[in-house]
Short mmCIF file of C-alpha atoms in Angstrom, two decimals:
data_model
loop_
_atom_site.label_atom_id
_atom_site.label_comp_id
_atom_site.label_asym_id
_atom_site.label_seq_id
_atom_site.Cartn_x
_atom_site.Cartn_y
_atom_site.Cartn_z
CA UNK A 1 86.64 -10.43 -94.17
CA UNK A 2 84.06 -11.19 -90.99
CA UNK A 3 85.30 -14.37 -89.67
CA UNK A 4 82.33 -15.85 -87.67
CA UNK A 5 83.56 -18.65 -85.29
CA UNK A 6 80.32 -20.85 -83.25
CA UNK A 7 81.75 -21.77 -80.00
CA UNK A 8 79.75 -24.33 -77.74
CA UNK A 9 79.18 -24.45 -73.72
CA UNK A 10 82.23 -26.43 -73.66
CA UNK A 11 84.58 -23.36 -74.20
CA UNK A 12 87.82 -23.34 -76.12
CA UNK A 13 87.66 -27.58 -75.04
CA UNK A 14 84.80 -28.48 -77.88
CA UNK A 15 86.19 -26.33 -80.95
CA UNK A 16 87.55 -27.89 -83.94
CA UNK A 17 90.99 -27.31 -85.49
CA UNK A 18 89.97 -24.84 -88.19
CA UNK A 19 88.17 -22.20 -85.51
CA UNK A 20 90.90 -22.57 -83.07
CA UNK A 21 93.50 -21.40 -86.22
CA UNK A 22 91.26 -18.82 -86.75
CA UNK A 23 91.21 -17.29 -82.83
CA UNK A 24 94.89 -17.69 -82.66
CA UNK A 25 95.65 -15.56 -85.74
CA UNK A 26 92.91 -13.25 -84.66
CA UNK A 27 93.99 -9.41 -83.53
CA UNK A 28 90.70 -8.24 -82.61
CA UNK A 29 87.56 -10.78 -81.86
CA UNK A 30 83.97 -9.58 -81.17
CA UNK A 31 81.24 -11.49 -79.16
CA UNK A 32 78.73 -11.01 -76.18
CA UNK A 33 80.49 -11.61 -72.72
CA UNK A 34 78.99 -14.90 -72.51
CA UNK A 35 81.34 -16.20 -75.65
CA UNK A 36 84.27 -13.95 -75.17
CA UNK A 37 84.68 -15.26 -71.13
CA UNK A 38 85.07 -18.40 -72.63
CA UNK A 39 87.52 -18.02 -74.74
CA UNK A 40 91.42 -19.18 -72.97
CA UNK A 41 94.05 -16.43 -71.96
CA UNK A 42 96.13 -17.85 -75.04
CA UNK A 43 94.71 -15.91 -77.33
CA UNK A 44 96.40 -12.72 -77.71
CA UNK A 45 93.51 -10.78 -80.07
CA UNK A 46 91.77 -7.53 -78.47
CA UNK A 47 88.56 -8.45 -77.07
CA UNK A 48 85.13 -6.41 -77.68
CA UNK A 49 82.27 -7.07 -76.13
CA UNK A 50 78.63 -5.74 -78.50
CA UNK A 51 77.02 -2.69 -77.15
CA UNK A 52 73.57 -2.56 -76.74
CA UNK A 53 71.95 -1.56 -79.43
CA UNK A 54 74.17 -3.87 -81.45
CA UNK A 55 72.95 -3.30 -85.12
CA UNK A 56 74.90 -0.30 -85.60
CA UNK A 57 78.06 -2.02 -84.47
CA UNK A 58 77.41 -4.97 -86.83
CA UNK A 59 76.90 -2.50 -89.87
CA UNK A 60 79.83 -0.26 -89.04
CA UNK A 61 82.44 -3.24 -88.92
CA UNK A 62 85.83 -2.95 -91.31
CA UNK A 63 85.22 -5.47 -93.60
CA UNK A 64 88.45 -4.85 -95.72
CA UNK A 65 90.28 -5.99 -92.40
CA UNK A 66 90.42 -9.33 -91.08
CA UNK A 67 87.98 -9.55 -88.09
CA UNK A 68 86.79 -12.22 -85.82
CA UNK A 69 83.51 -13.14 -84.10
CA UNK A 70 82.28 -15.18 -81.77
CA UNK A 71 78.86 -16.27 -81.67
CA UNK A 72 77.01 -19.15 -79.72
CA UNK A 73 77.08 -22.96 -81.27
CA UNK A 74 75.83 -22.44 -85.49
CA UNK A 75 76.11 -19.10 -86.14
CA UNK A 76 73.38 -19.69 -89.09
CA UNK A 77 70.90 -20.93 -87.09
CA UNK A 78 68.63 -18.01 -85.28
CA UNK A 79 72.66 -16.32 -84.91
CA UNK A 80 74.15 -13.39 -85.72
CA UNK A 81 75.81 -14.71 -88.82
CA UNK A 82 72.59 -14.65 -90.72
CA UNK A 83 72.29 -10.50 -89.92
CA UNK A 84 76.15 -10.20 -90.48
CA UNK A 85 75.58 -12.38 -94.30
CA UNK A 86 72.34 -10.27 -94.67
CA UNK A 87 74.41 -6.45 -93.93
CA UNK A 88 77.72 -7.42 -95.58
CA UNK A 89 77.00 -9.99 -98.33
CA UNK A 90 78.38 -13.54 -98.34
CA UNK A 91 81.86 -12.67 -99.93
CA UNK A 92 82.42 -10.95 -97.08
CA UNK A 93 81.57 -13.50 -94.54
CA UNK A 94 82.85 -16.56 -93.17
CA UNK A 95 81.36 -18.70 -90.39
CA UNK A 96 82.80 -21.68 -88.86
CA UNK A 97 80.13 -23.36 -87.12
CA UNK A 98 80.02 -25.04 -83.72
CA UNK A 99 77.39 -28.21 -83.16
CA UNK A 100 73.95 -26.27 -82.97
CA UNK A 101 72.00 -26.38 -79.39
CA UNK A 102 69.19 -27.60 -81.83
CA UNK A 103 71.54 -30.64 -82.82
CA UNK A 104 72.73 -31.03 -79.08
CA UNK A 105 68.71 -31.09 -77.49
CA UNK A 106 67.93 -33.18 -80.63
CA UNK A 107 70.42 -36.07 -79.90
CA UNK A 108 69.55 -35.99 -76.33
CA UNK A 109 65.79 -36.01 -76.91
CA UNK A 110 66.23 -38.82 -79.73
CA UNK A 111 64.38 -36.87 -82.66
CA UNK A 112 65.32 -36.24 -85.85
CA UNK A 113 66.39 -33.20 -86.65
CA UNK A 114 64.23 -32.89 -89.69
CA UNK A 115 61.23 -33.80 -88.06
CA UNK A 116 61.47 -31.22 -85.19
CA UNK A 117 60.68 -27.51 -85.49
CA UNK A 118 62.67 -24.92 -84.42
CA UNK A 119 61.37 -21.96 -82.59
CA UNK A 120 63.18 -18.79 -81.65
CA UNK A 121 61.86 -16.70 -78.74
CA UNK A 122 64.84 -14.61 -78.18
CA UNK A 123 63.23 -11.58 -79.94
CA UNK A 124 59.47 -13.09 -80.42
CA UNK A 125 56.31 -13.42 -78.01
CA UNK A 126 56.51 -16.36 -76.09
CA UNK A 127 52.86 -17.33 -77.62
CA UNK A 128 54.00 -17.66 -80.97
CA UNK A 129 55.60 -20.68 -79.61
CA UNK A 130 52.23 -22.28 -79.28
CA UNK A 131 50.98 -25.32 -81.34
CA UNK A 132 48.17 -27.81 -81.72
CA UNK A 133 50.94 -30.65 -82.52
CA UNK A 134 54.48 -31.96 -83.28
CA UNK A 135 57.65 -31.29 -81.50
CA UNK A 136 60.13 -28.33 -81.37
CA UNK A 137 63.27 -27.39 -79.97
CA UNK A 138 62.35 -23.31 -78.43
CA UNK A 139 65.15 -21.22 -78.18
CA UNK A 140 64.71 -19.13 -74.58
CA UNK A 141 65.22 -15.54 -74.16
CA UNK A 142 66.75 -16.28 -70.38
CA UNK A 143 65.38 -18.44 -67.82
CA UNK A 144 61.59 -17.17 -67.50
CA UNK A 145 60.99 -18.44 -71.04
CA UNK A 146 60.22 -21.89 -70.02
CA UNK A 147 57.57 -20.83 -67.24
CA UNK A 148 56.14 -18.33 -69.85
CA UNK A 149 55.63 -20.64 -72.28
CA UNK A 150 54.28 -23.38 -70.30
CA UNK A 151 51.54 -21.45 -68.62
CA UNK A 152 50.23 -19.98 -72.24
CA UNK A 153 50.13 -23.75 -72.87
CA UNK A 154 48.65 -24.71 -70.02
CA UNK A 155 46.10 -21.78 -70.67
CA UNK A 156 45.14 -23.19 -73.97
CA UNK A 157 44.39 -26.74 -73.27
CA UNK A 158 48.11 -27.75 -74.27
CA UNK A 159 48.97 -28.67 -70.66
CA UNK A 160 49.88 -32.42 -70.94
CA UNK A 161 52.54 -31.53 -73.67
CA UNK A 162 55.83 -33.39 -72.82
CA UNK A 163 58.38 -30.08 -71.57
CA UNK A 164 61.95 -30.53 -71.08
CA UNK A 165 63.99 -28.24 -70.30
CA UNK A 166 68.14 -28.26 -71.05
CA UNK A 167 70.41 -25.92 -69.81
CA UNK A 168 73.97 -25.86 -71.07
CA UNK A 169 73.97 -27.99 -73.47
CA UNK A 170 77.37 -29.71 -74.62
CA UNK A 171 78.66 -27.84 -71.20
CA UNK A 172 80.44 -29.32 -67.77
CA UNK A 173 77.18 -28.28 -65.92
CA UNK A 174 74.65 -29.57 -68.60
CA UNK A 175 71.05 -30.19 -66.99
CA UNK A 176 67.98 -31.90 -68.17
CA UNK A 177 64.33 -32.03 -66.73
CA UNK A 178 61.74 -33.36 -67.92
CA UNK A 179 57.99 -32.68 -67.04
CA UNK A 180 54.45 -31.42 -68.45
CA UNK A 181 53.62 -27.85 -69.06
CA UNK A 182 51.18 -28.11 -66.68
CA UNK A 183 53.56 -29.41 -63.95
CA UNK A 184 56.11 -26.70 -65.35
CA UNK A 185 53.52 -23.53 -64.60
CA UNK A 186 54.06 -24.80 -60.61
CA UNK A 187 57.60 -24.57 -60.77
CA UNK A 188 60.11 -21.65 -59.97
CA UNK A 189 62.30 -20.57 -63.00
CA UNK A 190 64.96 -18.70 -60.38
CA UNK A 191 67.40 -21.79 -60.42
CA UNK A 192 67.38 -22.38 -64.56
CA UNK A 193 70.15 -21.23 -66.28
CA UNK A 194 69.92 -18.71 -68.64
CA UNK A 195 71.39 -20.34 -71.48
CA UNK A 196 68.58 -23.06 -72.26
CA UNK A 197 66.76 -24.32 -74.73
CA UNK A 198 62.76 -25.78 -74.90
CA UNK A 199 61.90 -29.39 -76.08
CA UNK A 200 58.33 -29.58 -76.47
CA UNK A 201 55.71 -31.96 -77.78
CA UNK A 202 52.80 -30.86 -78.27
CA UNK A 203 49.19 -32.55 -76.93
CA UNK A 204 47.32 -33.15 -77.77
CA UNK A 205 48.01 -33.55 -81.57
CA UNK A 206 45.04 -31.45 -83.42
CA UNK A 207 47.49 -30.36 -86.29
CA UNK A 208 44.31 -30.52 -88.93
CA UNK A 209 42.97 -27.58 -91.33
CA UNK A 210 41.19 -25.87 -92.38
CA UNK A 211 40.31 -26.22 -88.21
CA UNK A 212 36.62 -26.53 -87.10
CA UNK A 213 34.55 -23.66 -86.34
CA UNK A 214 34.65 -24.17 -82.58
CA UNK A 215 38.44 -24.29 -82.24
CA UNK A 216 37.58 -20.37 -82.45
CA UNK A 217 36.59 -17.93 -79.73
CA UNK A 218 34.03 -15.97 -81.15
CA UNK A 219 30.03 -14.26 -80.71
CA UNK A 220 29.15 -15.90 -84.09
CA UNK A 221 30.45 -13.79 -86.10
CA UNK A 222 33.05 -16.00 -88.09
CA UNK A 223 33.78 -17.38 -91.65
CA UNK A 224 32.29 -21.01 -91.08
CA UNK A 225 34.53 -23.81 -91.88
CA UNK A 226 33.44 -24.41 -95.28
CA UNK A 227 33.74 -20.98 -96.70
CA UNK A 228 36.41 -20.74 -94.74
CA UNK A 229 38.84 -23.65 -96.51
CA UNK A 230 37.71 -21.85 -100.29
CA UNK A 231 38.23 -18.31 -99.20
CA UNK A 232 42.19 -19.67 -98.26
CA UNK A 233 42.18 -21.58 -101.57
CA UNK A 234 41.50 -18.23 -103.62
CA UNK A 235 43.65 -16.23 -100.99
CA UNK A 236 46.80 -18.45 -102.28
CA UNK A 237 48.77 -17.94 -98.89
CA UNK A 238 52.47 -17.93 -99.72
CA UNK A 239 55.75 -18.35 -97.00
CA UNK A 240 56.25 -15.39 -95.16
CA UNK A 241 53.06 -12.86 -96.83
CA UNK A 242 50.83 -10.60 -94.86
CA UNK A 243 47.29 -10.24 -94.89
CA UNK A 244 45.01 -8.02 -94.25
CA UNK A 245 41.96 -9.19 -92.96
CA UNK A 246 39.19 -6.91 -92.87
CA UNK A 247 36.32 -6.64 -91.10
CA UNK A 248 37.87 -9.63 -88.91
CA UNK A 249 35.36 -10.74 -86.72
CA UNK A 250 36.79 -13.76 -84.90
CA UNK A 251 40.00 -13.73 -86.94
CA UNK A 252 39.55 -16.94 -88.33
CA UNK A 253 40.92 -16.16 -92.03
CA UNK A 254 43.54 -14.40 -90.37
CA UNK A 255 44.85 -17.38 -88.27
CA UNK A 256 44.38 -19.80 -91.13
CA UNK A 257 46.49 -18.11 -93.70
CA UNK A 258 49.20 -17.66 -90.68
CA UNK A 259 49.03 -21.17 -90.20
CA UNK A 260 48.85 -21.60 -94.03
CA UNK A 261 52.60 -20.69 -94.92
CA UNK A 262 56.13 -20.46 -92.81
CA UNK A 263 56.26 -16.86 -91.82
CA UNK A 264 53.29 -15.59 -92.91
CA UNK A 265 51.86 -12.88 -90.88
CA UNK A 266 48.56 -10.86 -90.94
CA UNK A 267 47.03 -7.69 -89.70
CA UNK A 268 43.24 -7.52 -88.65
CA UNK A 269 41.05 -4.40 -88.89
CA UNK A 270 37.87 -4.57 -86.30
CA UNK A 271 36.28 -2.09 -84.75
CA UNK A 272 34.25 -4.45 -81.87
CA UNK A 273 36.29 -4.33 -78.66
CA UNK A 274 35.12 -7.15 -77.61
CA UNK A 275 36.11 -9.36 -81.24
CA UNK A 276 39.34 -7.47 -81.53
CA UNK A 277 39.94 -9.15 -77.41
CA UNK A 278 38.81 -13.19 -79.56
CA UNK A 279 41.41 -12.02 -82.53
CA UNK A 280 44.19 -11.81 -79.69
CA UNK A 281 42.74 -14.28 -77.71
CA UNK A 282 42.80 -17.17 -81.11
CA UNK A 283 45.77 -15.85 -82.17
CA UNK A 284 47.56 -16.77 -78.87
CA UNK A 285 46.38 -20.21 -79.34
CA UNK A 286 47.23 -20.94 -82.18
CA UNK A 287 51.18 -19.31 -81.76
CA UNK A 288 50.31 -17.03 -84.87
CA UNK A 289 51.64 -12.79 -85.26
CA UNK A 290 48.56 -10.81 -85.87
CA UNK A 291 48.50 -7.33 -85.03
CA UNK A 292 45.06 -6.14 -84.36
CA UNK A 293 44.03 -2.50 -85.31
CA UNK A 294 40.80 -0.58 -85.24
CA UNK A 295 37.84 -0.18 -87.84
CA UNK A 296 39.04 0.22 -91.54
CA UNK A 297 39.98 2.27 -93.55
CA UNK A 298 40.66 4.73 -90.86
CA UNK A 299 43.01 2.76 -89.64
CA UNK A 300 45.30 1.86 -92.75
CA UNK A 301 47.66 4.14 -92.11
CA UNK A 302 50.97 2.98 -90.40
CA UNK A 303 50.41 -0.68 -91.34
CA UNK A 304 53.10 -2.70 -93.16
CA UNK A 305 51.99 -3.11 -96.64
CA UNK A 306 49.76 -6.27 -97.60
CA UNK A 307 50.46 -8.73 -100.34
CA UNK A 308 46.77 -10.35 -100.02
CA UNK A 309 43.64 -8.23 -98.77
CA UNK A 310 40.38 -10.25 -97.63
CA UNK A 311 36.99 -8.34 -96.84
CA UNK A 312 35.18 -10.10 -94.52
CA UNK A 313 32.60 -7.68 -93.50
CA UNK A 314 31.83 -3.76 -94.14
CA UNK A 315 31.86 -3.85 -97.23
CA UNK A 316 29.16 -1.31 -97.83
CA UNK A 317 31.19 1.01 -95.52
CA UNK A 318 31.73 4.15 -98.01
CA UNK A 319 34.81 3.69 -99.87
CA UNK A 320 35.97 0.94 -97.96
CA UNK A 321 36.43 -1.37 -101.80
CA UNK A 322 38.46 1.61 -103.29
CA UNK A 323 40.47 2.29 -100.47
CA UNK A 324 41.77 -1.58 -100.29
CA UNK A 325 42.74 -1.66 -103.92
CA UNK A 326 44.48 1.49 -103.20
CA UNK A 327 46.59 0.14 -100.58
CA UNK A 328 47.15 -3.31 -102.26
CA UNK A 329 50.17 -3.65 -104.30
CA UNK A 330 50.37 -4.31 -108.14
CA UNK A 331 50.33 -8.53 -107.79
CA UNK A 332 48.83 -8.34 -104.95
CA UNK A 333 45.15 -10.49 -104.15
CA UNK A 334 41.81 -9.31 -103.27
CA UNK A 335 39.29 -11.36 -102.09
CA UNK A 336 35.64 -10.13 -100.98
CA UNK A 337 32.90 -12.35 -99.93
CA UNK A 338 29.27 -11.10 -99.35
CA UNK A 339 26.38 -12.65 -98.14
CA UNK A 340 23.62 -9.51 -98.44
CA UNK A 341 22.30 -8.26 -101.94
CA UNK A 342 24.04 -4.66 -101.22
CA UNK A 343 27.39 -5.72 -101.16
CA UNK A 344 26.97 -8.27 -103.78
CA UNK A 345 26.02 -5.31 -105.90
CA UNK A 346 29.20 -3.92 -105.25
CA UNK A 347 31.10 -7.14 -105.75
CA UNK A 348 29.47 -7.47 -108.91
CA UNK A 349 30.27 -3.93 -110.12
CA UNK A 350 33.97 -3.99 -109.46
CA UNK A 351 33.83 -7.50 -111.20
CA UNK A 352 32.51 -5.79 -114.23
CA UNK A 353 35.12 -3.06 -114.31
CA UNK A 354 38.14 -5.10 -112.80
CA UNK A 355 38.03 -8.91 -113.92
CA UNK A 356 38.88 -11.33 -111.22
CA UNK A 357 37.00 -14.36 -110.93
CA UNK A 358 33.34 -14.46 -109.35
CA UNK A 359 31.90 -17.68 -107.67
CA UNK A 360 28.93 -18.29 -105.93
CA UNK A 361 28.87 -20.83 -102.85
CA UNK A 362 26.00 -22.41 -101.48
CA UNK A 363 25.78 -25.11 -98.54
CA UNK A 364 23.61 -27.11 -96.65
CA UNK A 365 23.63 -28.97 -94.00
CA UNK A 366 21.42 -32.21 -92.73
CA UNK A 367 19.83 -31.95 -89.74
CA UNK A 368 16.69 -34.08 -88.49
CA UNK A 369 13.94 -33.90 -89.73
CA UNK A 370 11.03 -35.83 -87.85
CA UNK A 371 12.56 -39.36 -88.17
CA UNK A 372 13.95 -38.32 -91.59
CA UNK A 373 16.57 -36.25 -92.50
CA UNK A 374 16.75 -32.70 -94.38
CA UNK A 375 18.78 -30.37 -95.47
CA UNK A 376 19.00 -26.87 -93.97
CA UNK A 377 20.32 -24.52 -96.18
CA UNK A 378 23.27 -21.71 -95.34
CA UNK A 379 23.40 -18.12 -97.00
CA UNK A 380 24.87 -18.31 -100.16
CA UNK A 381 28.19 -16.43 -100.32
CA UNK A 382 29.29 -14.50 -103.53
CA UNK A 383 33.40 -14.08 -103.68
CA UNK A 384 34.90 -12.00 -105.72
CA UNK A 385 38.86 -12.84 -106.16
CA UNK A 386 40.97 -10.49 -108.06
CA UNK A 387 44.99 -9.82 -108.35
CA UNK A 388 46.04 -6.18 -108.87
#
C-alpha cells in the first residue's frame, strides 16, 4: 500500500492526527526535498528524495510493502497522487490530504471555491493560462511564473486584470501582493518565493461565444461568425477531444472547439507562414493548446490521433477527403464545408457514397442602401457532417 500524506507550508505544525500516525509508523517515506525538509527529526522512517526523471521511480515502487509519501497540501489536486492512483490503481493507494493551496488562496481572496478555476502551469505554457474572463487560482512553476504570465496578459489586452500573488501559503513567512498585470510586467520576480500560487481576475470580462470575427488575427481568411457557431454545433466538441482543423486559416474553429469543452485540444494543418504565425498568435490569446503543423496531408504523420476532423479549405487538394477519413477513427466526426462548385462536387459525392448529413447555409447581411436598407448576400456554404 502507497500511503500518500499532503503536508502544508506549516510543516509537521499544520498536519492532522491521522497523517502524523501515518509518518510515525512509516520506515521509508518518499517526497521532493521541499516536503521531506519539513518533516521533524522524530520521525525515524528512511528518507528518499525523487530523482529526476521521477516517473520511473513512481512506477517501480513496492506496492505489496507499506510505503509513505509526501506530497505538497491535496495530493489530488494537480499532485502526484493522481499519477500514483492512475499507475497503481486505487486499492493500492491511500492519500491523506492536507488543506489545498487552492482552498488556502481561495479563503484569503474571498471566492468560492466553486466559482474559481484552477490552472496548473507547473508542466503547461504559461499562455494557456490566458482568459477573456472569470477568476482562477494558477499554480506557478517557480517564481518567474507570475511575471510570465502577466506580460502575455498584458500583451493581449488583459492588462487591468486584478493579479495577486501568494507565496507560502498556510506558512510562518506567508506573503500577499496585490496589483494589475500590467503593473506586475514592471516588477522583478527575483524576491518571490518559489512556492506560490496566481489569483487572477480576468478584464475585462468578454467570456461570450461563439466570439466575433474580429477577436481573431487574421488576412481574411477565416470561418465568419455565423458559419462559424453551426460548423461547432455539427462538430459536437466533447471534454478533453482533439481536432484537427484543416486548412486552418486563422484558426478560428480550432480555438472555438478548445474553448468549447474542458481539455479539449486541437491540431491545425496550414501551409501559409504567415496564418500558421495568427494560429499561434489567437491561440495565445485565448490560453488554448494548438499545435500548428504544415500543409495537409503531408503532414499527418506523427500527429496524435483526432476524434473530430474539420476541412476548412483544400479540399480539392488530391486526395486530401480520402486521406482524412483514413486517419479518423471509427466514431469519429467529419465535417467539410465548401463554398466553390468544385469542392461541393466532392462533398456531394462522398455524401452519396457515405451518408452524413448535408446542409446548405446561406446569409445576408443589411447594409445601407441609399436611405434604405438592403441585404447583401454572403456565399452560400454547403457542409457535409459525417461520423465514421
Amino acid at each position: 500500500m502507497i500511503v500518500v500524506v499532503g503536508i502544508g507550508a506549516d510543516g509537521m505544525a499544520g498536519l492532522s492526527e491521522q497523517a502524523r500516525t501515518e509518518l510515525h509508523s512509516a520506515t521509508v517515506i518518499y517526497g521532493a526535498r521541499r516536503q521531506l525538509e519539513l518533516l521533524d527529526d522524530a520521525l525515524s522512517g528512511h528518507r528518499r528524495e525523487w530523482p529526476s526523471p521521477m516517473l520511473p521511480a513512481l512506477q517501480s515502487l513496492p506496492v505489496d510493502d507499506r510505503i509513505h509519501v509526501v506530497a505538497s497540501g491535496d495530493p489530488l489536486m494537480h499532485g502526484i497522487g493522481g499519477t500514483l492512483v492512475r499507475l497503481h490503481g486505487a486499492q493500492h493507494v491511500h492519500v491523506v490530504p492536507h488543506v489545498s493551496c487552492v482552498t488556502l488562496a481561495c479563503a484569503r481572496m474571498g471566492w468560492n471555491v466553486h466559482d474559481t478555476e484552477v490552472i496548473s502551469l507547473v508542466t503547461a505554457p504559461t499562455h494557456t493560462a490566458v482568459r477573456r474572463g472569470g477568476q482562477a487560482i494558477v499554480l506557478s512553476q517557480g517564481r518567474s511564473t507570475p511575471k510570465a504570465l502577466a506580460t502575455l496578459l498584458a500583451a493581449h489586452g488583459r492588462g487591468d486584470s486584478e493579479f495577486s500573488i501568494l507565496e507560502q501559503l498556510g506558512g510562518p513567512a506567508e506573503r500577499r501582493r496585490d496589483a494589475t498585470a500590467y503593473e506586475w510586467t514592471h516588477q522583478a520576480c527575483e524576491d518571490i518565493d518559489d512556492l506560490n500560487v496566481i489569483a487572477v481576475r480576468y478584464l475585462p470580462d468578454e467570456r461570450i461565444a461563439p466570439l466575433p470575427d474580429d477577436a481573431f488575427t487574421h488576412d481574411g481568411q477565416i470561418t465568419k461568425h455565423a458559419i462559424r457557431a453551426v460548423t461547432l454545433a455539427a462538430l459536437h466538441p466533447r471534454p478533453g477531444e482533439r481536432l484537427w482543423d484543416v486548412g486552418a486559416g486563422s484558426g478560428s474553429i480550432a480555438v472555438e472547439w478548445c474553448r468549447g469543452g474542458q481539455g479539449c485540444t486541437a491540431v491545425a494543418f496550414e501551409q501559409d507562414e504567415k496564418r500558421c504565425d495568427n494560429i499561434e498568435f489567437n491561440a495565445a490569446a485565448f490560453g488554448v493548446t494548438i499545435e500548428v503543423r504544415g500543409q495537409a496531408p503531408d503532414h499527418f504523420d506523427g500527429a496524435a490521433t483526432p476524434d473530430a476532423i474539420f476541412i476548412g479549405g483544400g479540399l480539392t487538394d488530391p486526395g486530401l477527403l480520402d486521406a482524412c477519413l483514413d486517419r479518423l477513427p471509427k466514431g469519429g466526426r467529419l465535417v467539410a464545408n465548401t463554398v466553390t462548385a468544385e469542392s461541393e462536387s466532392l462533398v456531394l459525392q462522398a455524401y452519396a457514397r457515405l451518408g452524413g448529413e448535408l446542409r446548405r447555409f446561406q446569409h445576408s447581411h443589411g447594409e445601407p442602401l441609399g436611405a434604405f436598407t438592403g441585404w447583401r448576400p454572403q456565399h452560400p456554404v454547403t457542409q457535409w457532417a459525417v461520423t465514421k
